[in-house]
Amino acid sequence: MVIPAVLSALMLFQGYNMKISSYNERKKSIFLTCPQRRLILLFFILFLLSILILILAPYRPWYYFVLVAILYIIVFLQILSKEPVSFMILLELILILIELIYGTTFKYPLYFGATDIPGHIFLTKVTYLSGHIVPPDLNLYYTYFPLYHIFISQGAYILGSDIKTSLFLILPIPYVITVLLIYFLFNGISKNRRISLLSSFFYSNSYIITYYGTYLVTRAIAFVGFAILLYLLYREISRKSYKYKLTIVFISVFILLIHNVSIIQISVLLVVMLIIEFMFGKLVDLSWKLIVIINTLFIGYWTFASWSFTEYLIKSHVLTLFHTSPLMRHISISNSYFFLTHIDISIATFFTLVGIGYMLQTEKQEHVLAFGVMSIFAVPMYVPNPLQALWQTGSLLRFDRFKLFVTPFIAFAIAWGFYVLNLHYSLIKEDNILKRKIFALLLVLVVMGYSFMSITMHDNANDCKDFPWKNPRTYFNKEELYGFSYIIENVPSNSTLYSDYYTYRFFEPMKRFSLSNFLGIPYYVSRIIPSIEDLPACKGYLSFRKEEFFNEGLYFGKVYNIKLYKPNKINVIKLVYLLQEKSRIYSNPSLDIYR
């Protein structure tokens, strides 16, 4: 992270001698003359080719990701052409994002991401069957925040589909629409169409947006509400209208009821924005009354309607915070691997810092200044740093989840940094066409690297078997799901199930609750195998994903201290020897079940 910070500082020091009065009047930032129609035609040809690869290949191969990165480059060239067609560019960005989402979630039998999706499917199933919100003894976190599961269950009723299809089919639609909201938001703030298009480009191309596009859990949909709220708060309309105020309240209630704690993080960001605008002498667009209303809504709801959840949260998080000393999480990294997997973040950091510097140095618009200062606040939430490595902030208070909510601010700063860097170079090198073309090629390669690394790193391509940085896959295959169905149909309720961490997360939500017998839903006690050596002590039923173990390994251990057991010679010998003593009751090529 030091390298891009130093380079951005050098660039800013050089830029202090420049006199740039109005970016909108400058056309020399356009360093390529690109035929729009040919680029659009080429985009759709390659887009259809990428879909064909998805259909024919058993998994997403390396050349599929290269092709998607080329699609991003084509869009990038359209943005930097003389007359970019905004509608077509935004449509292309949405198409790429929706393909990345559907190409993951519908490519495999059950994509589970960071393991929350099976739990949400089960909670939705309870909502679907009972016609009511989930009872507190099943999941206190979502008893008072039920909109997500109601939405998916109603989608399943309307479509006549299963719950998994409803979740993966419907939720990406509002999510990808945020690309349009980002464009309209920043177009109104910057008054610069090219910067707005670049903001949408870097936003849709961000690793965090790509990741949550496939991992569409409750906080991702709460982020959709935040994007709408941010757009409404900065939209140039009359703020005295009751319709406007009611819309703000409606969206705030939506965010409040869709996810339990996202409203706190969103409130923090809105209060910080309010303070920043107050620093400039006047409140530009944010109304302190609206911010007070939003905070009053969530505090009142947490206090009077969902106090049992609030009390549990205080005891489990706030009191723990004061009774534990600062503790660093164990992060195992090698310098070369860390650098490789964070190239896109390094590129984003460089352009972000350059963009922030130029916004604060040259811009006079209060809107742009406010978002520039807000981007400074967003950088520590987005870039790896000790704040995220501290257990109290990184795990207990979940500062890592701020990444999603600050991504629009980071995208805006990246767009500014790229725009002014290109403008700066085109002004000082305008007499040398060859150097300008070389610089243009370098920028294209930088964006290519940013795009490719964003869509392949950070758990975005765990399904690809061609990359050397592959990890255990984040989906269950058909044979594994057949085995899980065997357990649900044949293993008696209240049995103890031992398994690896991912299988544990599949069965962990299926615990006994007040409506279990009434709804006819089986329930189990799901536990993780502590280690290979502890297999003899596991009494009950044991689920062993043998194919995944021999390919990439399995996670065993405690819930917050799991360890990846690789298929090395020692582990294989131990496992085979200990499993011989168990009674196998089910087997397929991917999964064995023992009693």
Coordinates of C-alpha atoms in Angstrom, one line a residue:
M1 CA 0.0 0.0 0.0
V2 CA 3.0 2.3 0.5
I3 CA 4.0 2.2 -3.2
P4 CA 0.8 3.7 -4.6
A5 CA 0.7 6.2 -1.8
V6 CA 4.2 7.5 -2.6
L7 CA 3.5 7.5 -6.4
S8 CA 0.3 9.5 -5.9
A9 CA 2.1 12.0 -3.6
L10 CA 4.8 12.6 -6.3
M11 CA 2.1 13.1 -8.9
L12 CA 0.3 15.6 -6.7
F13 CA 3.5 17.6 -6.0
Q14 CA 4.1 17.8 -9.8
G15 CA 0.5 18.9 -10.3
Y16 CA 0.7 21.9 -8.0
N17 CA 2.4 23.8 -10.8
M18 CA -0.5 23.3 -13.2
K19 CA -3.2 25.7 -13.8
I20 CA -6.4 23.8 -14.5
S21 CA -9.5 25.9 -14.2
S22 CA -12.2 23.8 -15.7
Y23 CA -12.1 20.1 -16.5
N24 CA -15.3 20.3 -18.5
E25 CA -13.8 22.7 -21.1
R26 CA -10.8 20.5 -21.7
K27 CA -11.0 17.9 -24.5
K28 CA -7.3 17.0 -24.6
S29 CA -8.0 14.3 -22.1
I30 CA -9.3 12.2 -25.0
F31 CA -6.3 10.4 -26.2
L32 CA -8.0 7.9 -28.5
T33 CA -10.4 8.3 -31.4
C34 CA -12.6 5.2 -31.1
P35 CA -15.3 4.3 -33.5
Q36 CA -18.4 3.8 -31.3
R37 CA -20.4 1.5 -33.5
R38 CA -17.5 -0.9 -34.1
L39 CA -16.8 -1.0 -30.4
I40 CA -20.4 -1.7 -29.5
L41 CA -20.6 -4.4 -32.2
L42 CA -17.4 -6.0 -30.9
F43 CA -18.7 -5.8 -27.3
F44 CA -21.9 -7.8 -28.1
I45 CA -20.0 -10.4 -30.2
L46 CA -17.6 -11.0 -27.4
F47 CA -20.4 -10.9 -24.8
L48 CA -22.3 -13.6 -26.6
L49 CA -19.1 -15.6 -26.9
S50 CA -18.6 -15.4 -23.1
I51 CA -22.1 -16.7 -22.5
L52 CA -21.4 -19.6 -24.9
I53 CA -18.2 -20.4 -22.8
L54 CA -20.4 -20.4 -19.7
I55 CA -22.8 -22.8 -21.2
L56 CA -20.2 -25.2 -22.7
A57 CA -17.4 -25.3 -20.1
P58 CA -17.8 -27.4 -16.9
Y59 CA -16.5 -24.5 -14.9
R60 CA -15.5 -20.9 -15.6
P61 CA -12.0 -21.3 -17.3
W62 CA -9.2 -18.7 -17.2
Y63 CA -10.0 -17.5 -20.7
Y64 CA -13.5 -16.6 -19.7
F65 CA -12.1 -14.1 -17.2
V66 CA -9.7 -12.7 -19.8
L67 CA -12.7 -12.3 -22.1
V68 CA -14.7 -10.4 -19.4
A69 CA -11.7 -8.2 -18.8
I70 CA -11.5 -7.4 -22.5
L71 CA -15.2 -6.5 -22.4
Y72 CA -14.4 -4.0 -19.7
I73 CA -11.6 -2.6 -21.8
I74 CA -14.0 -2.1 -24.7
V75 CA -16.4 -0.2 -22.4
F76 CA -13.4 1.8 -21.1
L77 CA -12.4 2.9 -24.6
Q78 CA -16.0 4.0 -25.3
I79 CA -15.9 6.2 -22.2
L80 CA -12.7 7.9 -23.4
S81 CA -13.9 8.4 -26.9
K82 CA -15.0 11.8 -28.2
E83 CA -18.7 11.3 -27.9
P84 CA -19.5 8.5 -25.4
V85 CA -23.0 7.1 -25.6
S86 CA -24.0 7.1 -21.9
F87 CA -27.0 4.8 -22.3
M88 CA -25.1 2.1 -24.1
I89 CA -22.1 2.2 -21.8
L90 CA -24.3 1.8 -18.7
L91 CA -26.2 -1.0 -20.4
E92 CA -22.9 -2.8 -21.1
L93 CA -21.7 -2.4 -17.6
I94 CA -25.0 -3.8 -16.3
L95 CA -24.8 -6.7 -18.7
I96 CA -21.3 -7.6 -17.6
L97 CA -22.2 -7.5 -14.0
I98 CA -25.4 -9.5 -14.4
E99 CA -23.4 -12.1 -16.4
L100 CA -20.8 -12.4 -13.7
I101 CA -23.6 -12.9 -11.1
Y102 CA -25.8 -15.4 -13.0
G103 CA -22.7 -17.1 -14.5
T104 CA -21.7 -18.0 -10.9
T105 CA -25.0 -18.6 -9.1
F106 CA -26.7 -20.6 -11.9
K107 CA -23.6 -22.3 -13.1
Y108 CA -23.3 -24.5 -10.0
P109 CA -25.9 -26.6 -8.1
L110 CA -25.7 -24.4 -4.9
Y111 CA -23.3 -21.5 -4.6
F112 CA -22.9 -20.5 -0.9
G113 CA -20.2 -17.8 -0.9
A114 CA -19.2 -17.1 2.7
T115 CA -21.7 -19.7 3.9
D116 CA -24.7 -17.5 4.8
I117 CA -26.8 -18.3 1.8
P118 CA -27.9 -21.9 2.9
G119 CA -29.0 -20.3 6.2
H120 CA -31.1 -17.6 4.4
I121 CA -32.6 -20.3 2.2
F122 CA -33.7 -22.2 5.3
L123 CA -35.1 -19.1 7.0
T124 CA -37.0 -18.3 3.8
K125 CA -38.3 -21.8 3.7
V126 CA -39.8 -21.4 7.2
T127 CA -41.3 -18.0 6.1
Y128 CA -42.6 -19.7 2.9
L129 CA -44.3 -22.6 4.7
S130 CA -45.6 -20.8 7.8
G131 CA -46.7 -17.5 6.2
H132 CA -45.1 -15.7 9.1
I133 CA -41.8 -14.2 10.2
V134 CA -39.4 -16.7 11.7
P135 CA -39.9 -17.2 15.5
P136 CA -37.3 -15.8 17.9
D137 CA -36.2 -19.3 19.1
L138 CA -35.1 -20.1 15.5
N139 CA -33.1 -16.9 14.7
L140 CA -33.3 -13.8 16.8
Y141 CA -31.3 -11.8 14.3
Y142 CA -34.0 -11.9 11.7
T143 CA -37.2 -12.2 13.7
Y144 CA -37.5 -8.4 13.7
F145 CA -35.8 -7.9 10.3
P146 CA -37.8 -10.1 8.0
L147 CA -38.2 -8.2 4.7
Y148 CA -35.4 -10.2 2.9
H149 CA -37.0 -13.6 3.6
I150 CA -40.5 -12.3 2.9
F151 CA -39.4 -10.9 -0.5
I152 CA -37.7 -14.2 -1.6
S153 CA -40.6 -16.3 -0.4
Q154 CA -43.2 -14.2 -2.2
G155 CA -41.0 -14.3 -5.3
A156 CA -41.1 -18.1 -5.1
Y157 CA -44.9 -18.1 -4.8
I158 CA -45.3 -15.7 -7.8
L159 CA -42.8 -17.5 -10.0
G160 CA -43.8 -21.0 -8.9
S161 CA -40.2 -21.8 -8.4
D162 CA -38.1 -23.1 -5.5
I163 CA -36.6 -20.8 -3.0
K164 CA -33.0 -21.1 -4.3
T165 CA -34.1 -20.1 -7.8
S166 CA -36.1 -17.2 -6.4
L167 CA -33.2 -15.8 -4.5
F168 CA -30.6 -16.1 -7.3
L169 CA -33.0 -14.9 -10.0
I170 CA -34.7 -11.9 -8.4
L171 CA -32.2 -10.3 -6.1
P172 CA -29.5 -9.4 -8.7
I173 CA -32.0 -7.2 -10.6
P174 CA -32.2 -4.4 -8.0
Y175 CA -28.5 -4.8 -7.2
V176 CA -27.3 -4.1 -10.7
I177 CA -29.6 -1.1 -11.0
T178 CA -27.2 0.6 -8.5
V179 CA -24.8 1.2 -11.5
L180 CA -27.4 3.6 -12.9
L181 CA -27.9 5.3 -9.5
I182 CA -24.2 5.8 -9.2
Y183 CA -24.1 7.5 -12.6
F184 CA -27.0 9.8 -11.9
L185 CA -25.7 10.6 -8.4
F186 CA -22.2 11.7 -9.5
N187 CA -23.4 13.3 -12.7
G188 CA -25.5 15.6 -10.6
I189 CA -22.6 16.3 -8.3
S190 CA -19.7 16.7 -10.7
K191 CA -21.6 18.1 -13.7
N192 CA -19.2 16.0 -15.8
R193 CA -20.5 13.1 -17.8
R194 CA -17.2 11.5 -18.4
I195 CA -16.3 11.4 -14.7
S196 CA -19.7 10.0 -13.9
L197 CA -19.2 7.2 -16.5
L198 CA -15.8 6.5 -15.1
S199 CA -17.3 6.3 -11.6
S200 CA -19.9 3.8 -12.8
F201 CA -17.1 1.8 -14.6
F202 CA -14.8 1.6 -11.5
Y203 CA -17.8 0.9 -9.3
S204 CA -19.2 -2.0 -11.3
N205 CA -15.7 -3.3 -11.7
S206 CA -14.8 -3.2 -8.1
Y207 CA -14.0 -6.5 -6.5
I208 CA -16.4 -5.9 -3.6
I209 CA -19.3 -5.1 -5.9
T210 CA -18.6 -8.2 -7.9
Y211 CA -18.3 -10.3 -4.8
Y212 CA -21.6 -9.2 -3.2
G213 CA -23.3 -9.5 -6.6
T214 CA -23.0 -13.3 -6.3
Y215 CA -23.1 -13.3 -2.5
L216 CA -26.5 -11.5 -2.2
V217 CA -27.1 -11.6 1.5
T218 CA -29.1 -9.1 3.5
R219 CA -26.5 -6.4 3.8
A220 CA -26.1 -6.4 0.0
I221 CA -29.8 -5.6 -0.4
A222 CA -29.5 -3.0 2.4
F223 CA -26.7 -1.5 0.3
V224 CA -29.2 -1.1 -2.6
G225 CA -31.4 0.9 -0.2
F226 CA -28.4 3.0 0.8
A227 CA -27.6 3.8 -2.9
I228 CA -31.2 4.9 -3.4
L229 CA -31.1 7.0 -0.2
L230 CA -27.8 8.6 -1.2
Y231 CA -29.2 9.4 -4.7
L232 CA -32.4 11.0 -3.2
L233 CA -30.5 13.0 -0.6
Y234 CA -28.4 14.6 -3.3
R235 CA -31.0 14.9 -6.1
E236 CA -31.7 18.4 -7.3
I237 CA -35.4 18.6 -6.4
S238 CA -37.5 20.5 -3.9
R239 CA -36.8 19.1 -0.4
K240 CA -39.9 20.8 1.1
S241 CA -42.2 18.4 -0.7
Y242 CA -44.0 15.9 1.5
K243 CA -43.7 13.2 -1.2
Y244 CA -39.9 13.6 -1.0
K245 CA -39.8 13.4 2.8
L246 CA -42.1 10.4 2.8
T247 CA -39.9 8.6 0.2
I248 CA -36.9 9.2 2.4
V249 CA -38.7 7.7 5.4
F250 CA -39.9 4.8 3.3
I251 CA -36.4 3.9 2.1
S252 CA -35.1 4.3 5.6
V253 CA -37.7 1.8 6.9
F254 CA -36.8 -0.6 4.1
I255 CA -33.1 -0.5 5.1
L256 CA -34.0 -0.9 8.8
L257 CA -36.1 -4.0 8.2
I258 CA -34.0 -5.7 5.5
H259 CA -30.9 -6.1 7.7
N260 CA -30.3 -5.8 11.4
V261 CA -27.1 -3.8 11.7
S262 CA -26.6 -2.1 8.3
I263 CA -28.7 0.8 9.4
I264 CA -26.0 1.7 12.1
Q265 CA -23.2 1.8 9.5
I266 CA -25.3 3.8 7.1
S267 CA -26.2 6.2 9.9
V268 CA -22.5 6.7 10.7
L269 CA -21.7 7.5 7.1
L270 CA -24.6 9.9 6.8
V271 CA -23.6 11.7 10.0
V272 CA -20.0 11.9 8.8
M273 CA -21.3 13.4 5.5
L274 CA -23.3 15.9 7.5
I275 CA -20.3 17.0 9.5
I276 CA -18.2 17.3 6.4
E277 CA -20.7 19.6 4.7
F278 CA -21.0 21.6 7.9
M279 CA -17.2 22.1 7.8
F280 CA -17.6 24.0 4.5
G281 CA -19.8 26.6 6.2
K282 CA -23.2 25.4 5.0
L283 CA -25.3 22.3 4.6
V284 CA -25.1 21.8 0.8
D285 CA -27.6 19.1 0.2
L286 CA -28.0 16.9 3.3
S287 CA -30.7 18.1 5.7
W288 CA -30.0 17.5 9.3
K289 CA -33.7 17.1 10.0
L290 CA -33.8 14.1 7.6
I291 CA -30.7 12.6 9.3
V292 CA -32.3 13.0 12.7
I293 CA -35.5 11.3 11.4
I294 CA -33.5 8.3 10.0
N295 CA -31.6 7.9 13.3
T296 CA -34.8 8.3 15.4
L297 CA -36.5 5.6 13.3
F298 CA -33.8 3.0 13.9
I299 CA -33.2 3.9 17.6
G300 CA -36.9 3.9 18.3
Y301 CA -37.4 0.5 16.5
W302 CA -34.4 -1.1 18.3
T303 CA -35.6 0.2 21.7
F304 CA -39.3 -0.5 21.6
A305 CA -40.0 -3.1 18.9
S306 CA -36.9 -5.3 18.8
W307 CA -35.5 -4.9 22.3
S308 CA -34.7 -8.6 22.8
F309 CA -32.4 -8.4 19.7
T310 CA -30.9 -5.1 21.0
E311 CA -30.3 -6.5 24.4
Y312 CA -28.6 -9.6 22.9
L313 CA -26.4 -7.4 20.7
I314 CA -25.3 -5.2 23.6
K315 CA -24.4 -8.3 25.8
S316 CA -22.6 -10.1 23.0
H317 CA -20.8 -7.2 21.3
V318 CA -20.7 -4.0 23.3
L319 CA -19.9 -5.6 26.7
T320 CA -17.3 -7.9 25.0
L321 CA -15.6 -4.8 23.5
F322 CA -15.0 -3.3 27.0
H323 CA -14.0 -6.6 28.7
T324 CA -11.3 -7.7 26.2
S325 CA -7.9 -6.2 25.6
P326 CA -6.9 -5.2 22.0
L327 CA -6.2 -8.4 20.1
M328 CA -4.8 -8.8 16.6
R329 CA -6.3 -11.4 14.4
H330 CA -4.0 -14.1 13.0
I331 CA -3.4 -13.2 9.3
S332 CA -1.1 -15.6 7.4
I333 CA 0.3 -13.8 4.4
S334 CA 3.5 -14.0 2.3
N335 CA 4.7 -10.8 0.8
S336 CA 4.6 -12.0 -2.8
Y337 CA 1.1 -13.6 -2.5
F338 CA -0.3 -10.6 -0.7
F339 CA 1.0 -8.3 -3.4
L340 CA -0.4 -10.5 -6.2
T341 CA -3.8 -10.7 -4.7
H342 CA -4.1 -7.0 -4.0
I343 CA -2.8 -5.5 -7.3
D344 CA -6.3 -4.2 -8.1
I345 CA -6.5 -2.5 -4.6
S346 CA -3.1 -1.0 -5.1
I347 CA -4.2 0.5 -8.5
A348 CA -7.4 1.7 -6.9
T349 CA -5.4 3.3 -4.0
F350 CA -3.2 5.2 -6.4
F351 CA -6.0 6.7 -8.4
T352 CA -8.1 7.3 -5.3
L353 CA -5.3 9.4 -3.6
V354 CA -4.6 11.3 -6.8
G355 CA -8.3 12.0 -7.2
I356 CA -8.7 13.2 -3.6
G357 CA -5.7 15.4 -3.9
Y358 CA -6.9 17.1 -7.1
M359 CA -10.5 17.5 -5.8
L360 CA -9.2 19.3 -2.7
Q361 CA -6.6 21.3 -4.7
T362 CA -8.6 22.6 -7.7
E363 CA -12.3 22.1 -7.2
K364 CA -14.6 24.8 -5.9
Q365 CA -17.9 23.0 -6.0
E366 CA -19.1 22.1 -2.5
H367 CA -20.6 18.8 -3.7
V368 CA -17.3 17.6 -5.1
L369 CA -15.3 18.9 -2.1
A370 CA -17.6 17.1 0.3
F371 CA -17.3 13.8 -1.5
G372 CA -13.5 14.3 -1.7
V373 CA -13.2 14.6 2.0
M374 CA -15.6 11.7 2.5
S375 CA -13.3 9.6 0.3
I376 CA -10.5 10.3 2.8
F377 CA -12.7 8.8 5.5
A378 CA -13.6 5.8 3.2
V379 CA -10.0 4.8 2.3
P380 CA -9.2 3.2 5.7
M381 CA -12.4 1.2 5.4
Y382 CA -11.5 0.0 1.9
V383 CA -7.7 -0.5 1.9
P384 CA -6.1 -3.3 4.1
N385 CA -4.8 -1.7 7.3
P386 CA -4.3 -2.6 11.0
L387 CA -7.8 -1.3 11.8
Q388 CA -9.2 -4.3 9.9
A389 CA -6.7 -6.7 11.5
L390 CA -7.7 -5.8 15.0
W391 CA -10.2 -8.3 16.3
Q392 CA -12.4 -5.8 18.1
T393 CA -12.9 -3.7 15.0
G394 CA -12.5 -6.2 12.2
S395 CA -14.5 -9.1 13.7
L396 CA -16.6 -7.8 16.7
L397 CA -17.7 -4.5 15.2
R398 CA -17.5 -5.7 11.6
F399 CA -15.6 -2.7 10.2
D400 CA -14.9 -5.0 7.2
R401 CA -18.5 -4.6 6.1
F402 CA -18.0 -0.9 5.7
K403 CA -16.2 -1.8 2.4
L404 CA -19.4 -2.3 0.6
F405 CA -21.0 1.0 1.8
V406 CA -17.9 3.2 1.0
T407 CA -17.4 1.7 -2.5
P408 CA -19.3 4.5 -4.2
F409 CA -17.1 7.2 -2.7
I410 CA -14.0 5.2 -3.6
A411 CA -15.2 4.8 -7.2
F412 CA -15.8 8.6 -7.4
A413 CA -12.3 9.3 -6.2
I414 CA -10.8 6.7 -8.6
A415 CA -12.7 8.3 -11.5
W416 CA -11.3 11.7 -10.6
G417 CA -7.8 10.4 -10.3
F418 CA -7.9 8.7 -13.6
Y419 CA -9.5 11.7 -15.3
V420 CA -7.1 14.3 -14.0
L421 CA -4.0 12.1 -14.5
N422 CA -4.9 11.6 -18.2
L423 CA -5.6 15.3 -18.6
H424 CA -2.4 16.2 -16.9
Y425 CA -0.3 14.0 -19.1
S426 CA -2.1 15.0 -22.3
L427 CA -1.4 18.7 -21.5
I428 CA 2.3 18.3 -20.9
K429 CA 2.9 15.8 -23.7
E430 CA 0.6 17.3 -26.3
D431 CA 3.4 17.9 -28.7
N432 CA 4.5 14.3 -28.8
I433 CA 1.9 12.0 -30.3
L434 CA 4.0 8.8 -29.9
K435 CA 4.4 9.4 -26.1
R436 CA 0.7 10.0 -25.7
K437 CA -0.1 6.7 -27.5
I438 CA 2.4 4.9 -25.3
F439 CA 0.8 6.5 -22.2
A440 CA -2.6 5.5 -23.5
L441 CA -1.5 1.9 -23.9
L442 CA -0.1 1.9 -20.4
L443 CA -3.4 3.2 -19.0
V444 CA -5.3 0.5 -20.9
L445 CA -3.0 -2.2 -19.5
V446 CA -3.5 -0.7 -16.0
V447 CA -7.3 -0.9 -16.4
M448 CA -6.9 -4.4 -17.8
G449 CA -5.0 -5.5 -14.8
Y450 CA -7.5 -3.8 -12.4
S451 CA -10.4 -5.5 -14.1
F452 CA -8.8 -8.9 -14.4
M453 CA -7.6 -9.0 -10.8
S454 CA -10.9 -7.6 -9.5
I455 CA -13.0 -10.5 -11.0
T456 CA -10.5 -13.2 -10.2
M457 CA -9.2 -12.4 -6.7
H458 CA -10.9 -12.0 -3.3
D459 CA -12.9 -15.2 -3.6
N460 CA -14.5 -14.1 -6.9
A461 CA -13.1 -17.1 -8.9
N462 CA -12.8 -20.0 -6.5
D463 CA -14.6 -22.2 -9.0
C464 CA -11.8 -21.8 -11.6
K465 CA -9.4 -24.7 -11.5
D466 CA -6.8 -23.0 -13.8
F467 CA -5.4 -20.3 -11.4
P468 CA -2.6 -21.1 -9.0
W469 CA -4.2 -19.1 -6.2
K470 CA -7.4 -21.3 -6.1
N471 CA -9.0 -22.0 -2.7
P472 CA -11.6 -24.6 -1.6
R473 CA -14.6 -24.0 -3.8
T474 CA -17.6 -22.0 -2.5
Y475 CA -20.4 -24.2 -3.9
F476 CA -21.8 -27.7 -3.4
N477 CA -21.9 -30.1 -6.4
K478 CA -24.9 -32.3 -7.2
E479 CA -23.5 -35.4 -5.5
E480 CA -23.0 -33.5 -2.3
L481 CA -26.5 -32.2 -2.4
Y482 CA -27.8 -35.8 -3.1
G483 CA -26.0 -36.8 0.1
F484 CA -27.5 -33.9 2.1
S485 CA -30.9 -35.0 0.8
Y486 CA -30.2 -38.5 2.1
I487 CA -29.4 -37.1 5.5
I488 CA -32.6 -35.0 5.6
E489 CA -34.8 -37.9 4.5
N490 CA -33.2 -40.8 6.5
V491 CA -31.3 -39.5 9.5
P492 CA -33.6 -39.1 12.5
S493 CA -34.3 -35.6 13.8
N494 CA -32.2 -34.4 16.7
S495 CA -29.2 -36.5 15.6
T496 CA -25.7 -35.1 15.9
L497 CA -24.0 -34.4 12.5
Y498 CA -20.2 -34.0 12.3
S499 CA -18.7 -32.5 9.1
D500 CA -16.3 -30.0 7.7
Y501 CA -17.0 -26.3 8.2
Y502 CA -18.9 -25.7 4.9
T503 CA -21.2 -28.7 5.5
Y504 CA -21.7 -27.6 9.1
R505 CA -22.9 -24.2 7.8
F506 CA -25.5 -26.0 5.6
F507 CA -27.1 -27.9 8.5
E508 CA -26.4 -25.5 11.3
P509 CA -29.6 -23.4 10.7
M510 CA -31.7 -26.6 10.8
K511 CA -32.0 -26.6 14.6
R512 CA -35.1 -27.4 16.6
F513 CA -37.6 -24.6 17.1
S514 CA -41.2 -24.1 18.1
L515 CA -42.6 -24.8 14.7
S516 CA -40.3 -27.7 13.7
N517 CA -42.9 -30.5 14.2
F518 CA -45.8 -28.4 12.9
L519 CA -44.1 -27.6 9.6
G520 CA -42.6 -31.1 9.3
I521 CA -39.0 -29.8 9.1
P522 CA -36.2 -32.1 10.4
Y523 CA -33.7 -30.7 12.8
Y524 CA -30.2 -31.6 13.8
V525 CA -27.3 -30.7 16.1
S526 CA -24.6 -29.7 13.6
R527 CA -21.0 -29.7 14.7
I528 CA -17.6 -29.3 13.1
I529 CA -15.0 -32.2 13.3
P530 CA -12.4 -30.7 15.6
S531 CA -9.5 -32.3 13.8
I532 CA -8.6 -35.5 12.0
E533 CA -7.2 -37.0 15.2
D534 CA -10.6 -36.3 17.0
L535 CA -12.6 -38.5 14.6
P536 CA -12.9 -41.4 17.0
A537 CA -14.6 -39.1 19.5
C538 CA -17.3 -38.0 17.1
K539 CA -20.4 -39.9 18.1
G540 CA -23.4 -39.6 15.8
Y541 CA -23.4 -39.2 12.0
L542 CA -20.4 -38.1 10.0
S543 CA -20.5 -36.4 6.6
F544 CA -17.2 -36.5 4.6
R545 CA -16.8 -34.6 1.3
K546 CA -14.1 -36.9 0.0
E547 CA -13.7 -35.4 -3.5
E548 CA -13.2 -31.9 -2.1
F549 CA -10.7 -33.2 0.5
F550 CA -8.5 -34.9 -2.1
N551 CA -8.7 -31.9 -4.4
E552 CA -8.2 -28.9 -2.2
G553 CA -8.7 -30.0 1.5
L554 CA -11.4 -29.4 4.1
Y555 CA -11.8 -27.0 7.0
F556 CA -11.9 -28.6 10.5
G557 CA -11.7 -27.0 14.0
K558 CA -13.8 -24.6 16.1
V559 CA -16.2 -22.1 14.5
Y560 CA -13.9 -19.1 14.9
N561 CA -10.6 -21.1 14.6
I562 CA -10.9 -23.4 11.6
K563 CA -7.9 -24.9 9.9
L564 CA -7.5 -26.1 6.3
Y565 CA -6.4 -29.8 6.3
K566 CA -4.7 -30.4 3.0
P567 CA -4.6 -33.9 1.4
N568 CA -0.9 -34.5 2.2
K569 CA 0.4 -38.0 2.8
I570 CA 0.1 -37.9 6.6
N571 CA -3.5 -36.5 6.7
V572 CA -4.7 -39.0 4.0
I573 CA -3.2 -42.0 6.0
K574 CA -4.8 -40.8 9.2
L575 CA -8.1 -40.2 7.7
V576 CA -8.4 -43.5 5.8
Y577 CA -7.3 -45.4 8.9
L578 CA -9.8 -43.7 11.2
L579 CA -12.7 -43.9 8.8
Q580 CA -12.3 -47.7 8.4
E581 CA -13.6 -48.0 12.0
K582 CA -16.8 -46.2 11.1
S583 CA -20.0 -47.7 9.6
R584 CA -20.6 -46.2 6.1
I585 CA -24.3 -46.0 5.3
Y586 CA -24.2 -43.9 2.1
S587 CA -21.6 -43.2 -0.6
N588 CA -21.3 -41.4 -4.0
P589 CA -18.3 -40.1 -5.9
S590 CA -18.2 -36.9 -3.8
L591 CA -19.6 -37.7 -0.4
D592 CA -19.6 -40.5 2.2
I593 CA -21.9 -40.7 5.2
Y594 CA -20.9 -42.7 8.3
R595 CA -22.8 -43.7 11.4

